[in-house]
CSV table of C-alpha atoms in Angstrom, one decimal:
chain,number,residue,atom,x,y,z
A,46,MET,CA,-88.2,20.8,216.0
A,47,GLY,CA,-86.1,23.7,217.2
A,48,SER,CA,-82.5,24.0,217.9
A,49,PRO,CA,-80.4,20.8,218.0
A,50,ILE,CA,-77.6,22.6,219.8
A,51,THR,CA,-77.3,24.4,223.1
A,52,ASN,CA,-73.9,25.9,222.5
A,53,TRP,CA,-72.0,27.1,219.4
A,54,ASP,CA,-68.7,25.7,220.7
A,55,GLY,CA,-67.9,22.6,218.7
A,56,ALA,CA,-71.2,22.7,216.8
A,57,THR,CA,-71.3,21.0,213.4
A,58,ALA,CA,-74.7,20.3,211.7
A,59,TYR,CA,-77.1,22.6,213.4
A,60,PHE,CA,-80.1,22.9,211.0
A,61,THR,CA,-83.5,22.8,212.6
A,62,GLY,CA,-84.5,19.5,214.0
A,63,PHE,CA,-81.1,17.8,213.1
A,64,GLY,CA,-80.7,14.5,214.9
A,65,SER,CA,-84.5,13.9,215.3
A,66,SER,CA,-87.1,12.5,213.0
A,67,THR,CA,-88.4,16.0,212.3
A,68,PRO,CA,-86.3,16.7,209.2
A,69,GLY,CA,-87.6,13.4,207.7
A,70,ILE,CA,-91.2,14.5,208.2
A,71,ILE,CA,-90.5,17.9,206.7
A,72,LEU,CA,-88.7,16.3,203.8
A,73,LEU,CA,-91.7,14.1,203.0
A,74,ILE,CA,-94.1,17.1,203.2
A,75,ALA,CA,-91.8,19.0,200.8
A,76,ILE,CA,-91.8,16.1,198.4
A,77,ALA,CA,-95.6,15.9,198.6
A,78,ALA,CA,-95.8,19.7,198.0
A,79,VAL,CA,-93.8,19.3,194.8
A,80,VAL,CA,-95.9,16.4,193.6
A,81,GLY,CA,-99.1,18.2,194.6
A,82,ALA,CA,-98.1,21.3,192.8
A,83,ILE,CA,-97.6,19.4,189.6
A,84,PHE,CA,-101.0,17.7,190.1
A,85,VAL,CA,-102.7,21.1,190.7
A,86,GLY,CA,-101.1,22.4,187.5
A,87,HIS,CA,-102.4,19.4,185.6
A,88,LEU,CA,-105.9,20.0,186.9
A,89,HIS,CA,-105.7,23.7,186.0
A,90,GLU,CA,-104.6,22.9,182.5
A,91,SER,CA,-107.3,20.3,182.0
A,92,HIS,CA,-109.9,22.8,183.2
A,93,ALA,CA,-108.6,25.6,181.1
A,94,TYR,CA,-108.3,23.6,177.9
A,95,SER,CA,-111.8,22.0,178.4
A,96,LYS,CA,-113.2,25.5,178.3
A,97,VAL,CA,-111.4,26.2,175.0
A,98,LYS,CA,-112.6,23.0,173.3
B,132,MET,CA,-35.6,31.0,225.0
B,133,GLU,CA,-38.1,28.1,225.5
B,134,GLN,CA,-40.9,30.6,226.2
B,135,GLN,CA,-40.1,32.5,223.0
B,136,LEU,CA,-40.1,29.3,221.0
B,137,ALA,CA,-43.5,28.4,222.5
B,138,GLU,CA,-44.9,31.8,221.7
B,139,LEU,CA,-43.5,31.5,218.2
B,140,THR,CA,-45.1,28.1,217.8
B,141,THR,CA,-48.4,29.4,219.0
B,142,LYS,CA,-48.2,32.4,216.6
B,143,ILE,CA,-47.4,30.1,213.6
B,144,ALA,CA,-50.4,27.9,214.5
B,145,GLU,CA,-52.6,31.0,214.7
B,146,LEU,CA,-51.4,32.2,211.3
B,147,GLU,CA,-51.8,28.7,209.8
B,148,ALA,CA,-55.4,28.6,211.1
B,149,GLN,CA,-56.1,32.0,209.7
B,150,ALA,CA,-54.7,31.1,206.3
B,151,GLY,CA,-56.7,27.9,206.3
B,152,TRP,CA,-59.9,29.8,207.0
B,153,GLY,CA,-59.0,32.4,204.5
B,154,THR,CA,-58.7,29.7,201.9
B,155,THR,CA,-61.9,28.0,202.9
B,156,VAL,CA,-63.9,31.1,202.7
B,157,ALA,CA,-62.3,32.2,199.4
B,158,VAL,CA,-63.2,28.8,197.9
B,159,GLU,CA,-66.8,29.2,199.2
B,160,ALA,CA,-67.0,32.8,197.9
B,161,PHE,CA,-65.6,31.8,194.4
B,162,TYR,CA,-68.3,29.2,193.8
B,163,TRP,CA,-71.0,31.5,195.4
B,164,TRP,CA,-70.3,34.1,192.7
B,165,CYS,CA,-70.1,31.6,189.9
B,166,THR,CA,-73.5,30.4,191.0
B,167,GLY,CA,-74.8,33.9,191.0
B,168,LEU,CA,-73.5,34.6,187.5
B,169,MET,CA,-75.2,31.4,186.4
B,170,VAL,CA,-78.5,32.8,187.4
B,171,ILE,CA,-78.0,35.2,184.5
B,172,ILE,CA,-78.1,32.2,182.2
B,173,HIS,CA,-81.7,31.8,183.3
B,174,ALA,CA,-82.6,35.4,182.9
B,175,GLY,CA,-81.2,35.0,179.4
B,176,PHE,CA,-83.2,31.9,178.7
B,177,LEU,CA,-86.3,33.6,179.9
B,178,ALA,CA,-85.9,36.5,177.6
B,179,TYR,CA,-84.8,34.4,174.7
B,180,GLU,CA,-87.7,31.9,175.1
B,181,MET,CA,-90.4,34.6,175.5
B,182,GLY,CA,-88.9,36.5,172.6
B,183,ALA,CA,-88.8,33.4,170.4
B,184,SER,CA,-92.5,32.7,171.1
B,185,ARG,CA,-95.3,34.2,169.1
B,186,LYS,CA,-97.4,36.9,170.8
B,187,LYS,CA,-100.2,34.5,171.7
B,188,ASN,CA,-97.9,32.3,173.7
B,189,VAL,CA,-95.3,34.6,175.2
B,190,LEU,CA,-96.4,34.4,178.8
B,191,ALA,CA,-97.1,30.7,178.8
B,192,SER,CA,-93.5,30.3,177.5
B,193,GLY,CA,-92.2,32.5,180.3
B,194,ILE,CA,-94.2,30.5,182.9
B,195,LYS,CA,-92.8,27.2,181.6
B,196,ASN,CA,-89.3,28.5,181.7
B,197,ILE,CA,-89.6,29.9,185.2
B,198,LEU,CA,-91.1,26.7,186.5
B,199,ALA,CA,-88.4,24.6,185.0
B,200,PHE,CA,-85.9,26.5,187.3
B,201,ALA,CA,-88.2,26.3,190.3
B,202,PHE,CA,-89.0,22.6,190.1
B,203,LEU,CA,-85.4,21.7,189.5
B,204,VAL,CA,-84.2,23.2,192.7
B,205,PRO,CA,-86.1,21.0,195.2
B,206,THR,CA,-86.0,17.9,193.1
B,207,PHE,CA,-82.2,18.2,192.7
B,208,TYR,CA,-82.0,18.5,196.5
B,209,PHE,CA,-84.2,15.4,196.9
B,210,ILE,CA,-82.3,13.1,194.6
B,211,GLY,CA,-79.8,14.8,192.3
B,212,TRP,CA,-76.9,15.3,194.5
B,213,TRP,CA,-77.2,11.7,195.8
B,214,ILE,CA,-77.1,10.4,192.2
B,215,TYR,CA,-73.9,12.4,191.5
B,216,LEU,CA,-72.1,11.1,194.5
B,217,ALA,CA,-73.4,7.5,194.2
B,218,PHE,CA,-73.1,6.7,190.5
B,219,PRO,CA,-69.6,7.5,189.1
B,220,GLY,CA,-69.0,3.8,188.6
B,221,GLY,CA,-71.9,3.2,186.3
B,222,LEU,CA,-75.5,2.1,187.0
B,223,ILE,CA,-74.9,0.4,190.4
B,224,PRO,CA,-74.9,2.9,193.2
B,225,ASP,CA,-72.0,3.2,195.7
B,226,LEU,CA,-74.2,3.7,198.8
B,227,GLU,CA,-71.3,4.7,201.0
B,228,ALA,CA,-70.1,7.4,198.6
B,229,GLY,CA,-73.6,8.6,198.0
B,230,ALA,CA,-74.6,8.9,201.7
B,231,GLY,CA,-73.4,12.5,201.9
B,232,GLY,CA,-75.9,13.5,199.2
B,233,LEU,CA,-79.0,12.0,200.8
B,234,PRO,CA,-81.4,14.7,201.7
B,235,TRP,CA,-81.3,13.8,205.4
B,236,SER,CA,-77.5,13.8,205.5
B,237,GLU,CA,-75.8,16.2,207.9
B,238,SER,CA,-74.0,17.7,204.9
B,239,MET,CA,-77.3,18.7,203.2
B,240,GLY,CA,-78.0,21.7,205.4
B,241,PRO,CA,-76.3,24.3,207.6
B,242,ASN,CA,-73.2,22.7,209.1
B,243,LEU,CA,-70.2,24.6,210.6
B,244,ALA,CA,-67.9,21.7,209.7
B,245,ASP,CA,-68.8,21.7,206.0
B,246,ASN,CA,-68.2,24.8,203.8
B,247,ALA,CA,-68.3,22.8,200.6
B,248,SER,CA,-71.4,20.7,200.2
B,249,GLY,CA,-74.0,23.5,199.9
B,250,ILE,CA,-72.0,25.7,197.5
B,251,PHE,CA,-71.2,22.7,195.2
B,252,TRP,CA,-74.8,21.5,195.4
B,253,ALA,CA,-75.9,25.0,194.4
B,254,ALA,CA,-73.5,25.2,191.4
B,255,PHE,CA,-74.7,21.8,190.2
B,256,THR,CA,-78.3,22.8,190.7
B,257,LEU,CA,-77.7,25.7,188.4
B,258,PHE,CA,-76.2,23.3,185.8
B,259,ALA,CA,-79.3,21.1,186.2
B,260,ALA,CA,-81.6,24.1,185.7
B,261,THR,CA,-79.6,25.0,182.6
B,262,THR,CA,-80.3,21.6,181.1
B,263,ALA,CA,-84.0,22.1,181.7
B,264,SER,CA,-83.9,25.6,180.1
B,265,ILE,CA,-82.2,24.2,177.1
B,266,PHE,CA,-85.0,21.7,176.7
B,267,SER,CA,-87.6,24.2,177.4
B,268,GLY,CA,-86.9,26.4,174.4
B,269,ALA,CA,-87.2,23.5,171.9
B,270,VAL,CA,-90.8,22.6,172.9
B,271,ILE,CA,-92.5,26.0,173.2
B,272,GLU,CA,-96.0,26.7,172.0
B,273,ARG,CA,-97.6,23.2,172.2
B,274,ILE,CA,-96.3,21.1,175.1
B,275,ARG,CA,-98.5,20.7,178.2
B,276,LEU,CA,-97.0,22.5,181.2
B,277,SER,CA,-97.4,19.7,183.7
B,278,SER,CA,-95.9,17.1,181.4
B,279,PHE,CA,-93.1,19.5,180.6
B,280,ILE,CA,-92.3,19.8,184.3
B,281,ILE,CA,-92.2,16.1,184.7
B,282,LEU,CA,-89.8,15.8,181.7
B,283,ALA,CA,-87.7,18.7,183.0
B,284,ILE,CA,-87.3,17.0,186.4
B,285,VAL,CA,-86.3,13.7,184.7
B,286,LEU,CA,-83.7,15.6,182.6
B,287,GLY,CA,-82.3,18.0,185.3
B,288,SER,CA,-82.5,15.9,188.4
B,289,VAL,CA,-81.8,12.5,187.0
B,290,ALA,CA,-80.5,12.2,183.4
B,291,TRP,CA,-77.9,15.0,183.3
B,292,ILE,CA,-76.6,14.3,186.8
B,293,LEU,CA,-76.2,10.6,186.1
B,294,ALA,CA,-74.2,11.6,183.0
B,295,ALA,CA,-72.2,14.1,185.1
B,296,ALA,CA,-71.4,11.3,187.6
B,297,TRP,CA,-69.9,9.4,184.7
B,298,ALA,CA,-68.4,12.2,182.7
B,299,TRP,CA,-67.8,15.1,185.1
B,300,HIS,CA,-66.5,13.5,188.2
B,301,GLY,CA,-62.9,12.7,189.4
B,302,ASP,CA,-63.9,9.0,189.7
B,303,GLY,CA,-66.3,8.8,186.7
B,304,TRP,CA,-65.9,5.6,184.7
B,305,LEU,CA,-65.4,7.5,181.5
B,306,LEU,CA,-62.3,9.0,183.0
B,307,THR,CA,-61.0,6.1,184.9
B,308,LYS,CA,-61.5,3.5,182.1
B,309,PHE,CA,-61.2,5.6,178.9
B,310,GLY,CA,-59.4,8.8,179.8
B,311,TRP,CA,-62.4,11.0,178.9
B,312,HIS,CA,-61.9,14.8,179.0
B,313,ASP,CA,-64.6,17.4,178.8
B,314,PHE,CA,-63.7,20.6,180.7
B,315,GLY,CA,-66.8,22.6,179.9
B,316,ALA,CA,-69.4,19.9,180.1
B,317,ALA,CA,-70.2,19.8,176.4
B,318,GLY,CA,-71.2,16.1,176.9
B,319,CYS,CA,-73.1,15.9,180.2
B,320,VAL,CA,-74.8,19.3,180.0
B,321,HIS,CA,-75.2,20.1,176.3
B,322,MET,CA,-75.4,16.8,174.5
B,323,VAL,CA,-77.6,15.3,177.2
B,324,ALA,CA,-80.0,18.2,177.1
B,325,GLY,CA,-80.0,18.6,173.4
B,326,PHE,CA,-80.6,15.0,172.6
B,327,PHE,CA,-83.2,14.7,175.4
B,328,ALA,CA,-85.0,17.5,173.6
B,329,LEU,CA,-84.8,15.6,170.3
B,330,GLY,CA,-86.3,12.5,171.9
B,331,VAL,CA,-89.3,14.6,173.2
B,332,LEU,CA,-89.7,16.5,169.9
B,333,ILE,CA,-90.1,13.3,168.0
B,334,ASN,CA,-93.2,12.4,170.1
B,335,LEU,CA,-94.4,15.9,170.6
B,336,GLY,CA,-94.6,16.8,166.9
B,337,PRO,CA,-94.4,20.2,165.2
B,338,ARG,CA,-96.5,23.3,165.9
B,339,ILE,CA,-99.6,23.6,163.9
B,340,GLY,CA,-98.7,25.4,160.7
B,341,LYS,CA,-95.0,24.7,160.9
B,342,PHE,CA,-95.0,22.4,157.9
B,343,ASN,CA,-97.1,22.5,154.7
B,344,ALA,CA,-98.8,19.4,153.3
B,345,ASP,CA,-95.8,18.8,151.0
B,346,GLY,CA,-93.5,18.9,154.0
B,347,THR,CA,-91.9,22.3,153.3
B,348,PRO,CA,-91.4,24.3,156.5
B,349,ASN,CA,-93.0,27.7,157.3
B,350,ASP,CA,-91.3,30.4,159.2
B,351,LEU,CA,-93.0,30.8,162.6
B,352,SER,CA,-90.9,33.9,163.5
B,353,PRO,CA,-90.1,35.0,167.0
B,354,HIS,CA,-92.5,37.9,168.0
B,355,ASN,CA,-89.6,39.8,169.5
B,356,LEU,CA,-86.3,39.0,167.9
B,357,PRO,CA,-84.4,41.8,169.7
B,358,MET,CA,-85.4,40.4,173.1
B,359,ALA,CA,-84.5,36.9,172.1
B,360,THR,CA,-81.1,38.1,170.8
B,361,MET,CA,-80.4,40.0,174.1
B,362,GLY,CA,-81.4,36.9,176.0
B,363,LEU,CA,-78.8,34.9,174.1
B,364,MET,CA,-76.2,37.5,175.0
B,365,MET,CA,-77.2,37.2,178.7
B,366,ILE,CA,-76.7,33.5,178.5
B,367,ILE,CA,-73.1,34.1,177.3
B,368,VAL,CA,-72.5,36.4,180.3
B,369,GLY,CA,-73.8,33.7,182.6
B,370,PHE,CA,-71.5,31.2,180.9
B,371,PHE,CA,-68.5,32.9,182.5
B,372,GLY,CA,-70.0,31.8,185.8
B,373,PHE,CA,-70.7,28.4,184.4
B,374,LEU,CA,-67.2,27.9,183.1
B,375,GLY,CA,-65.8,29.3,186.4
B,376,GLY,CA,-67.8,26.6,188.1
B,377,CYS,CA,-66.1,24.0,185.9
B,378,ILE,CA,-62.7,24.5,187.5
B,379,ILE,CA,-61.6,23.3,191.0
B,380,TYR,CA,-60.3,26.0,193.3
B,381,ASN,CA,-57.7,24.3,195.5
B,382,GLY,CA,-56.9,27.2,197.8
B,383,GLY,CA,-53.1,27.3,198.2
B,384,ASP,CA,-52.4,25.3,195.1
B,385,GLN,CA,-52.8,25.5,191.3
B,386,TRP,CA,-56.4,25.2,189.9
B,387,THR,CA,-57.3,21.8,188.6
B,388,THR,CA,-60.1,20.6,186.3
B,389,ILE,CA,-62.8,18.3,187.6
B,390,PHE,CA,-60.6,15.5,186.1
B,391,GLY,CA,-57.7,16.4,188.3
B,392,ASN,CA,-55.3,17.8,185.7
B,393,PRO,CA,-53.8,21.2,186.5
B,394,ALA,CA,-55.3,24.2,184.7
B,395,THR,CA,-55.6,28.0,184.8
B,396,LEU,CA,-58.4,30.4,184.4
B,397,SER,CA,-56.2,32.3,182.0
B,398,ALA,CA,-56.3,29.3,179.7
B,399,VAL,CA,-60.1,29.3,179.9
B,400,ALA,CA,-60.2,33.1,179.3
B,401,PHE,CA,-58.1,32.8,176.1
B,402,ASN,CA,-60.2,30.0,174.7
B,403,THR,CA,-63.7,31.0,175.7
B,404,LEU,CA,-63.4,34.4,174.0
B,405,MET,CA,-61.8,32.9,170.9
B,406,CYS,CA,-64.4,30.2,170.4
B,407,PHE,CA,-67.2,32.6,171.2
B,408,ALA,CA,-66.0,34.9,168.4
B,409,GLY,CA,-65.5,32.1,166.0
B,410,GLY,CA,-69.0,30.9,166.6
B,411,ILE,CA,-70.5,34.3,165.9
B,412,ILE,CA,-68.5,34.8,162.7
B,413,MET,CA,-69.3,31.4,161.2
B,414,ALA,CA,-73.1,31.8,162.0
B,415,TRP,CA,-73.0,35.2,160.4
B,416,VAL,CA,-71.4,33.8,157.3
B,417,LEU,CA,-74.0,31.0,157.1
B,418,THR,CA,-77.2,32.8,158.1
B,419,ARG,CA,-76.8,36.7,158.4
B,420,ASP,CA,-79.4,36.3,161.2
B,421,PRO,CA,-78.7,37.9,164.6
B,422,PHE,CA,-80.6,35.2,166.4
B,423,TRP,CA,-78.4,32.6,164.8
B,424,MET,CA,-75.3,34.7,165.3
B,425,MET,CA,-75.8,34.6,169.0
B,426,SER,CA,-76.9,31.0,169.0
B,427,GLY,CA,-73.6,30.5,167.0
B,428,ALA,CA,-71.7,32.1,169.9
B,429,LEU,CA,-73.1,29.5,172.2
B,430,ALA,CA,-72.5,26.7,169.8
B,431,GLY,CA,-69.0,28.0,169.3
B,432,ILE,CA,-68.3,27.7,173.0
B,433,PHE,CA,-69.7,24.2,173.1
B,434,GLY,CA,-67.6,23.3,170.1
B,435,ALA,CA,-64.4,24.0,172.1
B,436,ALA,CA,-65.7,23.4,175.6
B,437,PRO,CA,-64.1,20.0,176.2
B,438,GLY,CA,-60.6,21.6,175.7
B,439,LEU,CA,-61.0,25.1,177.0
B,440,ASP,CA,-58.2,24.3,179.5
B,441,MET,CA,-55.8,23.0,176.8
B,442,TYR,CA,-56.4,24.4,173.3
B,443,TYR,CA,-54.1,26.8,171.5
B,444,PRO,CA,-56.4,29.8,171.2
B,445,PRO,CA,-56.6,30.0,167.4
B,446,LEU,CA,-57.6,26.4,167.4
B,447,ALA,CA,-60.4,27.3,169.8
B,448,PHE,CA,-61.4,30.0,167.4
B,449,LEU,CA,-61.6,27.5,164.5
B,450,LEU,CA,-63.5,24.9,166.7
B,451,GLY,CA,-65.9,27.7,167.6
B,452,MET,CA,-66.5,28.1,163.9
B,453,GLY,CA,-67.0,24.4,163.6
B,454,GLY,CA,-69.4,24.2,166.5
B,455,ALA,CA,-71.5,27.0,165.0
B,456,ALA,CA,-71.5,25.3,161.5
B,457,SER,CA,-72.5,22.0,163.0
B,458,ALA,CA,-75.4,23.7,164.8
B,459,VAL,CA,-76.6,25.5,161.7
B,460,PHE,CA,-76.4,22.5,159.4
B,461,ALA,CA,-77.9,20.2,162.0
B,462,ALA,CA,-80.8,22.5,162.6
B,463,ARG,CA,-81.5,22.7,158.8
B,464,PHE,CA,-81.3,18.9,158.5
B,465,LEU,CA,-83.7,18.4,161.4
B,466,GLU,CA,-86.2,20.8,160.0
B,467,ARG,CA,-86.0,20.2,156.3
B,468,THR,CA,-85.3,16.5,156.1
B,469,LEU,CA,-86.6,15.0,159.4
B,470,LYS,CA,-89.4,17.5,159.8
B,471,ILE,CA,-88.6,18.1,163.4
B,472,ASP,CA,-89.9,21.5,164.7
B,473,ASP,CA,-87.2,22.7,167.2
B,474,ALA,CA,-88.4,26.2,167.8
B,475,VAL,CA,-85.1,27.6,168.9
B,476,GLY,CA,-82.6,25.2,167.4
B,477,ALA,CA,-81.7,23.7,170.7
B,478,VAL,CA,-80.9,20.3,169.4
B,479,GLY,CA,-78.4,21.7,166.9
B,480,VAL,CA,-76.9,24.3,169.2
B,481,HIS,CA,-76.5,22.1,172.3
B,482,GLY,CA,-76.8,18.5,171.0
B,483,PHE,CA,-74.8,18.6,167.8
B,484,ALA,CA,-72.4,21.3,168.7
B,485,GLY,CA,-71.7,19.5,171.9
B,486,LEU,CA,-71.1,16.3,170.0
B,487,PHE,CA,-68.8,18.2,167.6
B,488,GLY,CA,-66.9,19.5,170.6
B,489,VAL,CA,-66.5,16.2,172.3
B,490,LEU,CA,-65.2,14.4,169.2
B,491,ALA,CA,-63.0,17.4,168.1
B,492,PHE,CA,-61.2,17.1,171.4
B,493,GLY,CA,-60.4,13.5,170.6
B,494,ILE,CA,-59.0,14.6,167.2
B,495,PHE,CA,-57.0,17.6,168.3
B,496,ALA,CA,-56.1,16.9,171.9
B,497,SER,CA,-55.5,13.2,172.2
B,498,GLY,CA,-52.5,12.0,174.1
B,499,TYR,CA,-52.7,14.4,177.1
B,500,PRO,CA,-51.9,12.5,180.3
B,501,ASN,CA,-54.5,12.1,183.0
B,502,VAL,CA,-53.7,11.9,186.7
B,503,GLY,CA,-52.8,8.6,188.4
B,504,ASP,CA,-53.1,5.5,186.4
B,505,TYR,CA,-56.0,6.7,184.3
B,506,PRO,CA,-55.6,6.4,180.5
B,507,ALA,CA,-54.4,9.3,178.4
B,508,THR,CA,-57.0,11.3,176.4
B,509,SER,CA,-57.9,9.6,173.1
B,510,PHE,CA,-60.4,9.8,170.2
B,511,MET,CA,-61.8,6.4,171.3
B,512,GLY,CA,-62.4,7.6,174.8
B,513,GLN,CA,-64.2,10.7,173.5
B,514,LEU,CA,-66.3,8.5,171.1
B,515,ILE,CA,-67.4,6.1,173.8
B,516,GLY,CA,-68.3,9.0,176.0
B,517,ALA,CA,-70.2,10.7,173.2
B,518,ILE,CA,-72.3,7.5,172.7
B,519,ALA,CA,-73.0,7.4,176.5
B,520,MET,CA,-74.0,11.0,176.6
B,521,PHE,CA,-76.3,10.7,173.6
B,522,ALA,CA,-78.0,7.6,175.1
B,523,THR,CA,-78.3,9.2,178.5
B,524,GLY,CA,-80.1,12.1,177.0
B,525,PHE,CA,-82.1,10.7,174.1
B,526,LEU,CA,-83.5,7.5,175.6
B,527,PRO,CA,-85.2,9.0,178.7
B,528,GLY,CA,-86.5,11.9,176.7
B,529,TYR,CA,-88.0,9.7,174.0
B,530,LEU,CA,-89.4,7.0,176.3
B,531,ILE,CA,-91.0,9.2,178.9
B,532,SER,CA,-92.5,11.5,176.4
B,533,LEU,CA,-93.8,8.4,174.5
B,534,LEU,CA,-95.5,7.3,177.7
B,535,LEU,CA,-97.0,10.8,178.3
B,536,LYS,CA,-98.2,10.9,174.7
B,537,GLY,CA,-99.8,7.5,175.2
B,538,MET,CA,-101.6,8.9,178.2
B,539,GLY,CA,-102.8,11.8,176.1
B,540,ILE,CA,-101.2,14.5,178.3
B,541,LEU,CA,-98.1,15.4,176.3
B,542,ARG,CA,-99.6,18.1,174.0
B,543,ILE,CA,-102.2,20.8,174.5
B,544,PRO,CA,-105.5,20.5,172.5
B,545,ARG,CA,-105.5,21.8,169.0
B,546,GLU,CA,-108.1,24.5,169.8
B,547,ALA,CA,-105.9,25.9,172.6
B,548,GLU,CA,-102.9,25.9,170.3
B,549,LEU,CA,-104.7,27.8,167.6
B,550,LEU,CA,-106.2,30.3,170.1
B,551,GLY,CA,-102.9,30.7,171.9
B,552,MET,CA,-101.8,29.4,175.3
B,553,ASP,CA,-101.9,32.8,177.0
B,554,LYS,CA,-105.6,33.3,176.3
B,555,ALA,CA,-106.4,29.7,177.2
B,556,LYS,CA,-104.8,29.6,180.6
B,557,VAL,CA,-102.9,32.7,181.7
B,558,PRO,CA,-104.8,35.2,183.9
B,559,VAL,CA,-102.9,38.2,182.7
B,560,SER,CA,-102.0,39.7,179.3
B,561,ALA,CA,-98.5,40.4,177.9
B,562,TYR,CA,-99.7,43.2,175.7
B,563,PRO,CA,-102.9,44.6,177.1
B,564,GLU,CA,-103.0,47.6,174.7
B,565,ASP,CA,-102.9,45.2,171.8
B,566,PRO,CA,-106.5,44.6,170.7
B,567,HIS,CA,-105.8,41.0,170.0
B,568,HIS,CA,-104.4,40.4,173.4
B,569,ALA,CA,-106.5,42.7,175.6
B,570,ALA,CA,-108.6,40.2,177.4
B,571,PRO,CA,-106.7,37.6,179.3
B,572,GLY,CA,-108.4,34.3,179.6
B,573,ALA,CA,-111.1,35.4,177.2
B,574,VAL,CA,-112.2,33.0,174.5
B,575,PRO,CA,-113.1,34.8,171.3
B,576,ALA,CA,-116.4,34.1,169.6
């Protein structure tokens, strides 16, 4: 995590964690968050609709 | 003398570098503002979809529309851009070409050596969100939100962008093998989204009360037609960003289309306004309904979208009329004959008007040269492309919604549909002073 550069001269990709495994881990967490949010939405709907029935 | 020459050379190099940066930043800024304008499309879709809903579902429709946008952004980042870069040749990915679109690529984040990837990704993400919003309106008032989100992701982050790799890419196989041309994305955006919606609607079924026992349709009118109509006008405003994003800004050289042929924004300006007007007028003649007049404006643009860079403006006007007519007649056919309940006419406006536009280009603009050794434009090229766009939209929409239906999670329960989705699951009320909507989440006795 943190800065992958120590100097702006000649810097190219400089996003947090670039060049390490950190972006991969964050990417997986982000994917899991999207899937999880859909699942939470599904549970909420099931609960809400079961009350209506 | 030598010193003066050296100073002059240095000065020229500095000026060239400044001009180069000026061009780079101008290109970046152009697409930035196109993307910003395209957000207005979604403001429009939000107003239009909520207005088109009945009072009891207005907030649920808004939530669905907002979430379509929200879920499309990360999923398009995860997979969409890679699909676009990797699949122009067909169904087998070019892993080398696609590498720059992988979410761990150095191009997919802040990079001082890359002023292009982020801004083009953003523009295409907005196109993706547009496809999801098109689909969203068709299925209001009875689809389950979580299933809708899954379908929207399939449409916006997979189906449309696969179609765009084929039909809206300088190396797409429809261009390189058949000379396909579709400046304004009538095929990969509008046909794909419209026919995806049709595939889902077949499995989803109509809203309760839409059809009588004898099959005659009832009018489930929008609860706020002025808001829906204003929303449609906002979509038109946003389309100027959309169409700006369809042209390639080459810095110090003439604009080109995504297919490589030279073009001008002036051409697009002439034709966009002409087909927009034609669409409104035809829809007025056919319906006298302001909702359909503004839908006709959209359908008019799609009816001429493939050739906005080439048409003679009065032809664009007539094609706008044709696009609107195709949308109105298709919507009537779907409702009256096939008993399909498309709440906002999205299949007609986007699917059929897009189809009309793609084929009309083959009739009125065949024979234009393409760059390199690619075939010239032709009716057959447009027909083959139209079939590909239809299949890329309809098949995933139909098959995945069939799967969700089989799992029992495509549609909300009958009781919730009768009560209204807002009362069933939304914690706030759209119209708290209305006695029928005063208690959010409450279930009436």
